[in-house]
Amino acid sequence: EMICKEECASFLPLSGSIKQAEPVDESSVKKMILTFEKRSYKNQELRIKFPDNPEKFMESELDLNDIIQEMHVIATMPDLYHLLVELNSVHSLLGLLTVVDLLQELTDIDTLHESEEGAEVLIDALLEGQVVALLVQNMERLDESVKEEADGVYNTLSCHLNAKMPFDANKLYCSEILAILLQNNDDTRELLGEMDGIDVLLQQLSVFKRHNPSTAEEQEMMENLFDALCSCLMLANNRDRFLKGEGLQLMNLMLREKKMSRTSALKVLDHGMIGPEGADNCHKFVDILGLRTIFPLFMKTPKKMKKTGTSEKEHEEHVCSIIASMLRNLKSQQRSRLFTKFTENDCEKVDRLMELYFKYLEAVQQADKRIEGEKHEMVRRGEILDDGMEDEFYLRRLDAGLFVLQLICYIMVEIGNSGIAQLQQRVHQILNVRGGSVKVIRHIMREYAESIGDGKTEEFKEVERKRIMDLLDSF
């Protein structure tokens, strides 16, 4: 790999001090972009003319590669991104697989924060140019280890390097750009879904079912792909595509295999099953015997999570969220199977639920106490508690575990309404023994009902609130 890197470096014109000495301003960037356009056009022309004779277009390929490397300097100046759009270069850039790493630099999170305007202009142009479509196609192509394909992908460099390394790098860049573009963008999520992108993501991830990533870069790529999948699942249409593509079966296997992918698979299941749009996935999960997989993870939080950078709270939040989603969505026979799980082994799952309840109740109460103290101090000093401060306090309560506590209370209230006397009695018995109070649970649930359904219609929020309050009344 060292040799590969050194050979690569010798191809980068920017590594020479002469190039770096040139001032980079609007006119030099324009010149660079126009040179890129000319060389790109010439290369395309020669490739069409001599498709079976690489020697004829080899020189133009080297020239094109040189200017692409030079263009990396634009990534340091996001306020000049508008030139890429104005000079219509986005379309040409998207046509070349070799620029995936340049795109990755241009869309680097830190760079984007430097100039919001420049970033917006470029991201919009990339989306218009259907960058997602291109990246999904590339993801599929990157698996091809055919020599001709490799030559096309990494042009002349592949004569000097083995074809595998660039594929890995390109794949990582593709995964990064995909994850960024899918954030908060329903149009892009829909586009990816329509192009069978969910299947592509599942295929790429299936490698990690039984094997851990072999390098840090590969782990990063795996996590990017999981993030992209979670983003896609925010869109109802993609839940169905995930179901049909057997995404649930893959995630369930990952949970059983206990590899690094387990943590992210849990997050994907949570995204796929939450809310009324997750009903079909919830039923299917029970049908594929998912309860046997999820409840051991509920009973005992795995020790090995440090490697993947997941906290105990995150794990418990995802597991409780999945169980809460099933309680919300399951009907008939699948619902009975879920309640049966809670009665097994002398109601041990209820005991665990109550253990988690007191753990998170204490954490949230401590945070509340500190916040109340700070509020008191602020009032004493005559400071005003604005919305910004209130939001900050709310985020601190969430950090302490408020959301997990709300989910636990929701599960508690649901099993209290199951019509199974044994479950209801056990919940109240443990509350009495440990000095817990139904009043506190009611208070937590009311707050939960108030915060429910972000981004949903008013009508949905109203129905959901009423459902929760009805459950509370008979708890």
Coordinates of C-alpha atoms in Angstrom, one line a residue:
E1 CA 0.0 0.0 0.0
M2 CA 2.9 2.3 0.8
I3 CA 4.3 1.9 -2.8
C4 CA 0.8 2.7 -4.1
K5 CA 0.6 5.9 -2.1
E6 CA 4.1 7.0 -3.3
E7 CA 3.3 6.3 -6.9
C8 CA 0.0 8.2 -6.5
A9 CA 1.8 11.1 -5.0
S10 CA 4.1 11.3 -8.0
F11 CA 1.1 11.9 -10.2
L12 CA -0.2 14.8 -8.2
P13 CA 0.8 18.1 -9.8
L14 CA 0.0 19.9 -6.6
S15 CA 2.8 18.2 -4.8
G16 CA 5.2 20.5 -6.7
S17 CA 6.0 23.8 -5.1
I18 CA 5.7 25.7 -8.4
K19 CA 1.9 25.0 -8.7
Q20 CA 1.3 26.0 -5.1
A21 CA 3.0 29.3 -5.6
E22 CA 0.4 30.5 -8.1
P23 CA -2.2 32.7 -6.5
V24 CA -5.7 31.2 -6.5
D25 CA -8.3 33.8 -7.3
E26 CA -11.5 34.1 -9.4
S27 CA -9.7 34.4 -12.7
S28 CA -7.3 31.5 -12.0
V29 CA -10.2 29.2 -11.0
K30 CA -12.1 30.2 -14.1
K31 CA -9.1 29.4 -16.2
M32 CA -8.8 26.0 -14.4
I33 CA -12.4 25.2 -15.0
L34 CA -12.3 26.1 -18.7
T35 CA -9.1 24.0 -19.1
F36 CA -10.9 21.1 -17.4
E37 CA -13.9 21.5 -19.8
K38 CA -11.6 21.5 -22.9
R39 CA -9.6 18.5 -21.8
S40 CA -12.7 16.6 -20.8
Y41 CA -14.3 17.2 -24.2
K42 CA -11.1 16.2 -26.0
N43 CA -10.8 13.0 -24.0
Q44 CA -14.4 12.1 -24.7
E45 CA -14.0 12.7 -28.4
L46 CA -10.9 10.5 -28.6
R47 CA -12.5 7.7 -26.5
I48 CA -15.5 7.6 -28.9
K49 CA -13.2 7.7 -32.0
F50 CA -10.8 5.0 -30.7
P51 CA -12.8 2.9 -28.3
D52 CA -10.5 -0.2 -28.7
N53 CA -7.2 1.7 -28.9
P54 CA -6.3 3.1 -25.4
E55 CA -2.9 4.4 -26.6
K56 CA -4.7 7.0 -28.8
F57 CA -6.5 8.6 -25.8
M58 CA -3.9 7.8 -23.1
E59 CA -2.2 11.2 -23.3
S60 CA -5.5 13.1 -23.2
E61 CA -6.4 11.0 -20.1
L62 CA -3.2 12.1 -18.4
D63 CA -3.9 15.7 -19.2
L64 CA -7.4 15.4 -17.8
N65 CA -6.2 13.7 -14.7
D66 CA -3.6 16.6 -14.1
I67 CA -6.3 19.3 -14.3
I68 CA -8.6 17.3 -12.0
Q69 CA -5.8 17.1 -9.4
E70 CA -5.2 20.9 -9.8
M71 CA -8.9 21.5 -9.2
H72 CA -8.7 20.1 -5.7
V73 CA -7.5 23.6 -4.7
I74 CA -11.0 24.9 -5.3
A75 CA -12.2 22.8 -2.3
T76 CA -10.3 25.3 -0.1
M77 CA -12.4 28.2 -1.5
P78 CA -16.1 27.4 -1.1
D79 CA -17.0 31.0 -1.9
L80 CA -15.9 30.4 -5.5
Y81 CA -18.1 27.3 -5.9
H82 CA -20.6 29.4 -7.8
L83 CA -18.1 29.4 -10.7
L84 CA -18.4 25.6 -11.1
V85 CA -22.1 26.1 -11.5
E86 CA -22.1 29.2 -13.7
L87 CA -19.6 27.6 -16.1
N88 CA -21.7 24.4 -16.3
S89 CA -18.9 22.2 -15.0
V90 CA -21.1 20.2 -12.6
H91 CA -22.5 18.2 -15.5
S92 CA -19.0 17.4 -16.8
L93 CA -17.8 16.5 -13.3
L94 CA -20.7 14.1 -12.8
G95 CA -19.9 12.3 -16.0
L96 CA -16.5 11.2 -14.7
L97 CA -16.0 8.5 -12.1
T98 CA -12.4 9.7 -11.4
V99 CA -13.7 12.9 -9.8
V100 CA -15.5 11.2 -7.0
D101 CA -12.7 12.1 -4.7
L102 CA -12.8 15.7 -5.9
L103 CA -16.5 15.8 -5.2
Q104 CA -15.8 14.4 -1.7
E105 CA -13.4 17.3 -1.0
L106 CA -15.8 19.9 -2.3
T107 CA -18.6 18.6 -0.1
D108 CA -16.4 18.1 3.0
I109 CA -18.5 19.1 6.1
D110 CA -15.9 21.5 7.4
T111 CA -15.5 23.2 4.0
L112 CA -19.3 23.5 3.7
H113 CA -19.5 25.3 7.1
E114 CA -17.0 27.9 5.9
S115 CA -19.3 29.3 3.2
E116 CA -23.0 28.4 3.6
E117 CA -23.9 30.2 0.3
G118 CA -21.2 28.6 -1.8
A119 CA -22.1 25.2 -0.4
E120 CA -25.8 25.7 -1.1
V121 CA -25.2 26.6 -4.7
L122 CA -23.0 23.6 -5.3
I123 CA -25.2 21.1 -3.5
D124 CA -28.3 22.3 -5.4
A125 CA -26.5 21.9 -8.7
L126 CA -25.3 18.4 -7.8
L127 CA -28.8 17.3 -6.9
E128 CA -30.2 18.8 -10.1
G129 CA -27.5 16.8 -12.0
Q130 CA -28.8 13.7 -10.3
V131 CA -25.5 13.1 -8.4
V132 CA -27.4 10.4 -6.4
A133 CA -28.2 8.4 -9.5
L134 CA -24.6 8.6 -10.6
L135 CA -23.3 7.5 -7.2
V136 CA -25.7 4.6 -7.0
Q137 CA -24.6 3.4 -10.4
N138 CA -21.0 3.8 -9.4
M139 CA -21.5 1.8 -6.3
E140 CA -22.7 -1.1 -8.5
R141 CA -19.9 -0.6 -11.0
L142 CA -17.2 -0.4 -8.3
D143 CA -17.7 -4.1 -7.6
E144 CA -16.6 -5.0 -11.1
S145 CA -13.0 -6.2 -11.0
V146 CA -12.9 -6.5 -14.8
K147 CA -9.6 -5.1 -16.2
E148 CA -11.3 -2.8 -18.8
E149 CA -13.6 -1.5 -16.2
A150 CA -10.7 -0.8 -13.8
D151 CA -8.9 1.1 -16.6
G152 CA -11.9 3.3 -17.2
V153 CA -12.5 4.0 -13.5
Y154 CA -9.1 5.1 -12.5
N155 CA -7.8 5.8 -16.0
T156 CA -4.0 5.7 -16.5
L157 CA -3.2 5.3 -12.8
S158 CA -4.5 1.8 -13.0
C159 CA -1.6 0.9 -15.2
H160 CA 0.7 1.6 -12.2
L161 CA -1.5 0.5 -9.4
N162 CA -3.5 -2.6 -8.8
A163 CA -7.2 -1.9 -9.5
K164 CA -8.4 -2.8 -6.0
M165 CA -7.1 0.2 -4.1
P166 CA -8.8 2.9 -6.0
F167 CA -12.1 1.0 -5.8
D168 CA -11.9 1.1 -2.1
A169 CA -11.1 4.8 -2.0
N170 CA -13.8 5.6 -4.5
K171 CA -16.3 3.5 -2.6
L172 CA -15.5 5.4 0.6
Y173 CA -16.0 8.7 -1.1
C174 CA -19.2 7.6 -2.7
S175 CA -20.6 6.5 0.6
E176 CA -19.6 9.8 2.2
I177 CA -21.3 12.0 -0.5
L178 CA -24.4 9.8 -0.4
A179 CA -24.8 10.1 3.3
I180 CA -24.5 13.9 3.1
L181 CA -26.9 14.3 0.2
L182 CA -29.6 12.1 1.8
Q183 CA -29.7 14.2 5.0
N184 CA -33.0 16.1 5.3
N185 CA -33.8 15.7 1.6
D186 CA -36.9 13.8 0.7
D187 CA -36.5 14.3 -3.1
T188 CA -33.1 12.7 -3.0
R189 CA -34.4 9.8 -0.8
E190 CA -37.2 9.2 -3.3
L191 CA -34.8 9.3 -6.2
L192 CA -32.5 6.8 -4.6
G193 CA -35.5 4.5 -3.8
E194 CA -36.9 4.7 -7.4
M195 CA -33.5 3.7 -8.7
D196 CA -33.4 0.5 -6.6
G197 CA -30.8 2.2 -4.4
I198 CA -32.1 0.5 -1.3
D199 CA -31.2 -2.9 -2.8
V200 CA -27.7 -1.6 -3.7
L201 CA -27.2 -0.3 -0.1
L202 CA -28.3 -3.7 1.3
Q203 CA -26.0 -5.6 -1.1
Q204 CA -23.1 -3.4 -0.2
L205 CA -23.8 -3.9 3.5
S206 CA -24.4 -7.7 3.3
V207 CA -20.6 -8.2 3.2
F208 CA -20.5 -7.1 6.9
K209 CA -23.0 -9.7 8.0
R210 CA -20.3 -12.2 9.0
H211 CA -17.1 -10.2 8.6
N212 CA -15.9 -7.1 10.4
P213 CA -14.4 -4.3 8.3
S214 CA -10.7 -5.0 7.8
T215 CA -9.5 -1.3 8.0
A216 CA -10.6 1.9 9.6
E217 CA -11.6 3.3 6.2
E218 CA -13.8 0.3 5.5
Q219 CA -15.5 0.7 8.9
E220 CA -16.1 4.4 8.0
M221 CA -17.6 3.3 4.7
M222 CA -19.8 0.7 6.4
E223 CA -21.1 3.4 8.8
N224 CA -21.7 5.9 6.0
L225 CA -23.8 3.3 4.2
F226 CA -25.8 2.5 7.3
D227 CA -26.4 6.3 7.8
A228 CA -27.6 6.6 4.2
L229 CA -30.0 3.7 4.7
C230 CA -31.4 5.2 7.9
S231 CA -31.9 8.5 6.0
C232 CA -33.7 6.7 3.2
L233 CA -36.1 5.0 5.7
M234 CA -37.4 8.4 6.9
L235 CA -39.4 8.3 3.7
A236 CA -42.5 6.0 3.9
N237 CA -42.1 4.6 0.3
N238 CA -38.7 3.4 1.1
R239 CA -39.9 1.4 4.0
D240 CA -41.8 -0.8 1.6
R241 CA -38.7 -1.2 -0.7
F242 CA -36.6 -2.1 2.4
L243 CA -39.2 -4.8 3.3
K244 CA -39.4 -6.2 -0.2
G245 CA -35.6 -6.2 -0.5
E246 CA -35.4 -8.4 2.6
G247 CA -33.7 -5.7 4.7
L248 CA -35.3 -7.0 7.9
Q249 CA -33.8 -10.4 7.4
L250 CA -30.4 -9.0 6.8
M251 CA -30.6 -6.7 9.9
N252 CA -31.9 -9.6 12.0
L253 CA -28.9 -11.8 10.9
M254 CA -26.5 -9.0 11.7
L255 CA -27.9 -8.8 15.2
R256 CA -27.4 -12.5 15.6
E257 CA -23.9 -12.6 14.2
K258 CA -22.6 -10.2 16.9
K259 CA -20.1 -8.5 14.5
M260 CA -19.4 -4.7 14.4
S261 CA -22.4 -4.2 12.1
R262 CA -24.8 -5.2 14.9
T263 CA -25.0 -1.7 16.5
S264 CA -25.9 0.0 13.2
A265 CA -28.3 -2.8 12.2
L266 CA -30.2 -2.0 15.4
K267 CA -30.4 1.7 14.4
V268 CA -31.7 0.7 10.9
L269 CA -34.5 -1.5 12.4
D270 CA -35.5 1.4 14.7
H271 CA -35.8 3.7 11.6
G272 CA -37.7 1.1 9.7
M273 CA -40.3 0.2 12.3
I274 CA -41.1 3.6 13.9
G275 CA -44.4 5.4 13.5
P276 CA -47.5 4.1 11.6
E277 CA -45.5 3.8 8.4
G278 CA -43.5 1.1 10.1
A279 CA -46.5 -1.2 10.7
D280 CA -45.7 -3.7 7.8
N281 CA -42.1 -4.0 8.9
C282 CA -43.2 -4.6 12.5
H283 CA -45.4 -7.5 11.5
K284 CA -42.7 -9.0 9.2
F285 CA -40.1 -8.7 12.0
V286 CA -42.2 -10.9 14.3
D287 CA -42.9 -13.3 11.4
I288 CA -39.1 -13.8 10.8
L289 CA -38.7 -14.6 14.5
G290 CA -37.1 -11.2 15.3
L291 CA -38.5 -11.3 18.9
R292 CA -35.9 -14.0 19.6
T293 CA -33.2 -11.7 18.5
I294 CA -34.4 -8.4 20.0
F295 CA -35.3 -9.5 23.6
P296 CA -31.8 -10.9 24.5
L297 CA -30.5 -7.4 23.6
F298 CA -33.2 -5.9 25.8
M299 CA -32.4 -8.1 28.7
K300 CA -28.6 -7.4 28.6
T301 CA -26.8 -4.6 27.0
P302 CA -23.7 -6.0 25.1
K303 CA -20.3 -5.2 26.6
K304 CA -18.5 -5.0 23.3
M305 CA -20.0 -1.7 22.2
K306 CA -16.9 0.5 22.9
K307 CA -15.3 -0.6 19.5
T308 CA -18.2 0.9 17.5
G309 CA -18.4 4.1 19.6
T310 CA -22.0 3.4 20.8
S311 CA -23.0 4.3 24.3
E312 CA -25.1 2.1 26.6
K313 CA -27.8 4.7 26.4
E314 CA -27.9 4.7 22.6
H315 CA -28.2 0.9 22.6
E316 CA -31.0 0.9 25.2
E317 CA -32.8 3.7 23.4
H318 CA -32.9 1.8 20.0
V319 CA -34.0 -1.5 21.6
C320 CA -36.8 0.2 23.7
S321 CA -37.9 2.2 20.6
I322 CA -38.2 -1.0 18.5
I323 CA -40.3 -2.6 21.2
A324 CA -42.4 0.5 21.6
S325 CA -43.0 0.6 17.8
M326 CA -44.1 -3.0 17.8
L327 CA -46.5 -2.3 20.7
R328 CA -47.9 0.7 18.7
N329 CA -48.2 -1.2 15.4
L330 CA -48.8 -4.9 16.0
K331 CA -52.3 -6.4 15.6
S332 CA -53.9 -9.8 16.3
Q333 CA -51.6 -12.8 16.4
Q334 CA -48.3 -11.0 16.2
R335 CA -49.4 -8.7 19.1
S336 CA -50.2 -11.7 21.3
R337 CA -46.8 -13.2 20.6
L338 CA -45.2 -10.0 21.8
F339 CA -47.2 -10.0 25.0
T340 CA -46.4 -13.7 25.5
K341 CA -42.7 -12.7 25.5
F342 CA -43.3 -10.5 28.5
T343 CA -44.9 -13.3 30.5
E344 CA -42.1 -15.8 29.8
N345 CA -39.8 -17.0 32.7
D346 CA -41.8 -15.5 35.4
C347 CA -42.1 -12.0 33.8
E348 CA -38.3 -11.4 33.7
K349 CA -38.8 -8.9 30.8
V350 CA -41.1 -6.8 33.1
D351 CA -38.5 -6.9 35.8
R352 CA -35.8 -5.7 33.4
L353 CA -38.2 -3.0 32.1
M354 CA -38.7 -1.7 35.7
E355 CA -35.0 -1.8 36.4
L356 CA -34.4 0.4 33.3
Y357 CA -37.3 2.7 34.4
F358 CA -35.6 3.4 37.8
K359 CA -32.2 3.8 36.2
Y360 CA -33.3 6.5 33.8
L361 CA -35.8 8.1 36.2
E362 CA -32.9 8.8 38.6
A363 CA -30.7 10.2 35.8
V364 CA -33.4 12.5 34.5
Q365 CA -34.4 13.6 38.0
Q366 CA -30.8 14.6 38.7
A367 CA -30.6 16.6 35.5
D368 CA -33.9 18.3 36.3
K369 CA -32.7 19.2 39.8
R370 CA -29.5 20.8 38.3
I371 CA -31.5 22.7 35.7
E372 CA -34.0 23.9 38.3
G373 CA -31.1 25.2 40.4
E374 CA -29.6 27.0 37.4
K375 CA -33.0 28.6 36.5
H376 CA -33.4 29.7 40.1
E377 CA -30.0 31.4 39.9
M378 CA -30.8 33.1 36.6
V379 CA -34.1 34.5 38.0
R380 CA -32.2 35.7 41.1
R381 CA -29.7 37.5 38.9
G382 CA -32.6 39.1 36.9
E383 CA -31.6 37.2 33.7
I384 CA -34.4 36.4 31.2
L385 CA -35.2 32.7 30.3
D386 CA -35.6 33.0 26.6
D387 CA -36.7 30.2 24.2
G388 CA -33.0 29.5 23.3
M389 CA -32.2 28.7 27.0
E390 CA -35.3 26.6 27.4
D391 CA -34.3 24.6 24.3
E392 CA -30.8 24.1 25.7
F393 CA -32.3 22.8 29.0
Y394 CA -34.6 20.4 27.1
L395 CA -31.6 19.0 25.1
R396 CA -29.7 18.4 28.4
R397 CA -32.7 16.5 29.7
L398 CA -32.7 14.4 26.5
D399 CA -28.9 13.8 27.0
A400 CA -29.6 12.5 30.5
G401 CA -32.0 10.0 29.0
L402 CA -35.5 11.6 28.9
F403 CA -36.5 10.0 25.6
V404 CA -35.5 6.5 26.7
L405 CA -37.5 7.1 29.9
Q406 CA -40.5 8.2 27.9
L407 CA -40.2 5.0 25.7
I408 CA -39.9 2.8 28.9
C409 CA -43.1 4.4 30.4
Y410 CA -44.9 3.9 27.1
I411 CA -44.0 0.2 27.1
M412 CA -45.1 0.0 30.7
V413 CA -48.5 1.6 30.0
E414 CA -49.0 -0.6 26.9
I415 CA -48.4 -3.9 28.8
G416 CA -50.5 -2.5 31.7
N417 CA -53.4 -2.3 29.1
S418 CA -52.7 -5.8 27.6
G419 CA -55.6 -7.4 29.4
I420 CA -53.1 -9.9 30.9
A421 CA -53.5 -9.5 34.7
Q422 CA -50.2 -11.1 35.4
L423 CA -48.3 -8.3 33.6
Q424 CA -50.3 -5.5 35.1
Q425 CA -49.9 -6.8 38.6
R426 CA -46.1 -7.2 38.2
V427 CA -45.7 -3.6 37.0
H428 CA -47.6 -2.2 40.0
Q429 CA -46.0 -4.7 42.5
I430 CA -42.5 -3.5 41.6
L431 CA -43.6 0.2 41.6
N432 CA -44.9 -0.3 45.2
V433 CA -41.9 -2.2 46.5
R434 CA -39.5 0.4 45.2
G435 CA -41.6 3.4 46.2
G436 CA -42.4 4.4 42.6
S437 CA -45.5 6.4 41.8
V438 CA -48.1 6.1 39.0
K439 CA -48.4 9.9 39.2
V440 CA -44.8 10.3 38.0
I441 CA -45.4 8.0 35.1
R442 CA -48.5 9.9 34.1
H443 CA -46.5 13.2 34.2
I444 CA -43.8 11.7 31.9
M445 CA -46.4 10.3 29.5
R446 CA -48.2 13.6 29.3
E447 CA -45.0 15.4 28.4
Y448 CA -44.3 12.6 25.8
A449 CA -47.8 13.0 24.3
E450 CA -47.2 16.8 23.9
S451 CA -43.9 16.3 22.1
I452 CA -45.1 13.6 19.7
G453 CA -45.2 13.7 15.9
D454 CA -42.7 16.2 14.8
G455 CA -43.2 16.9 11.1
K456 CA -46.6 15.1 11.1
T457 CA -50.0 16.6 10.4
E458 CA -52.0 18.2 13.3
E459 CA -54.7 15.6 12.8
F460 CA -52.1 12.7 13.3
K461 CA -50.7 14.4 16.4
E462 CA -54.2 14.8 17.9
V463 CA -55.2 11.1 17.2
E464 CA -51.9 9.9 18.7
R465 CA -52.2 12.1 21.8
K466 CA -55.7 10.9 22.4
R467 CA -54.5 7.2 22.0
I468 CA -51.8 7.8 24.6
M469 CA -54.1 9.6 27.1
D470 CA -56.7 6.8 26.8
L471 CA -54.0 4.2 27.6
L472 CA -53.0 6.4 30.6
D473 CA -56.5 6.6 31.9
S474 CA -56.8 2.8 32.3
F475 CA -53.3 2.3 33.6

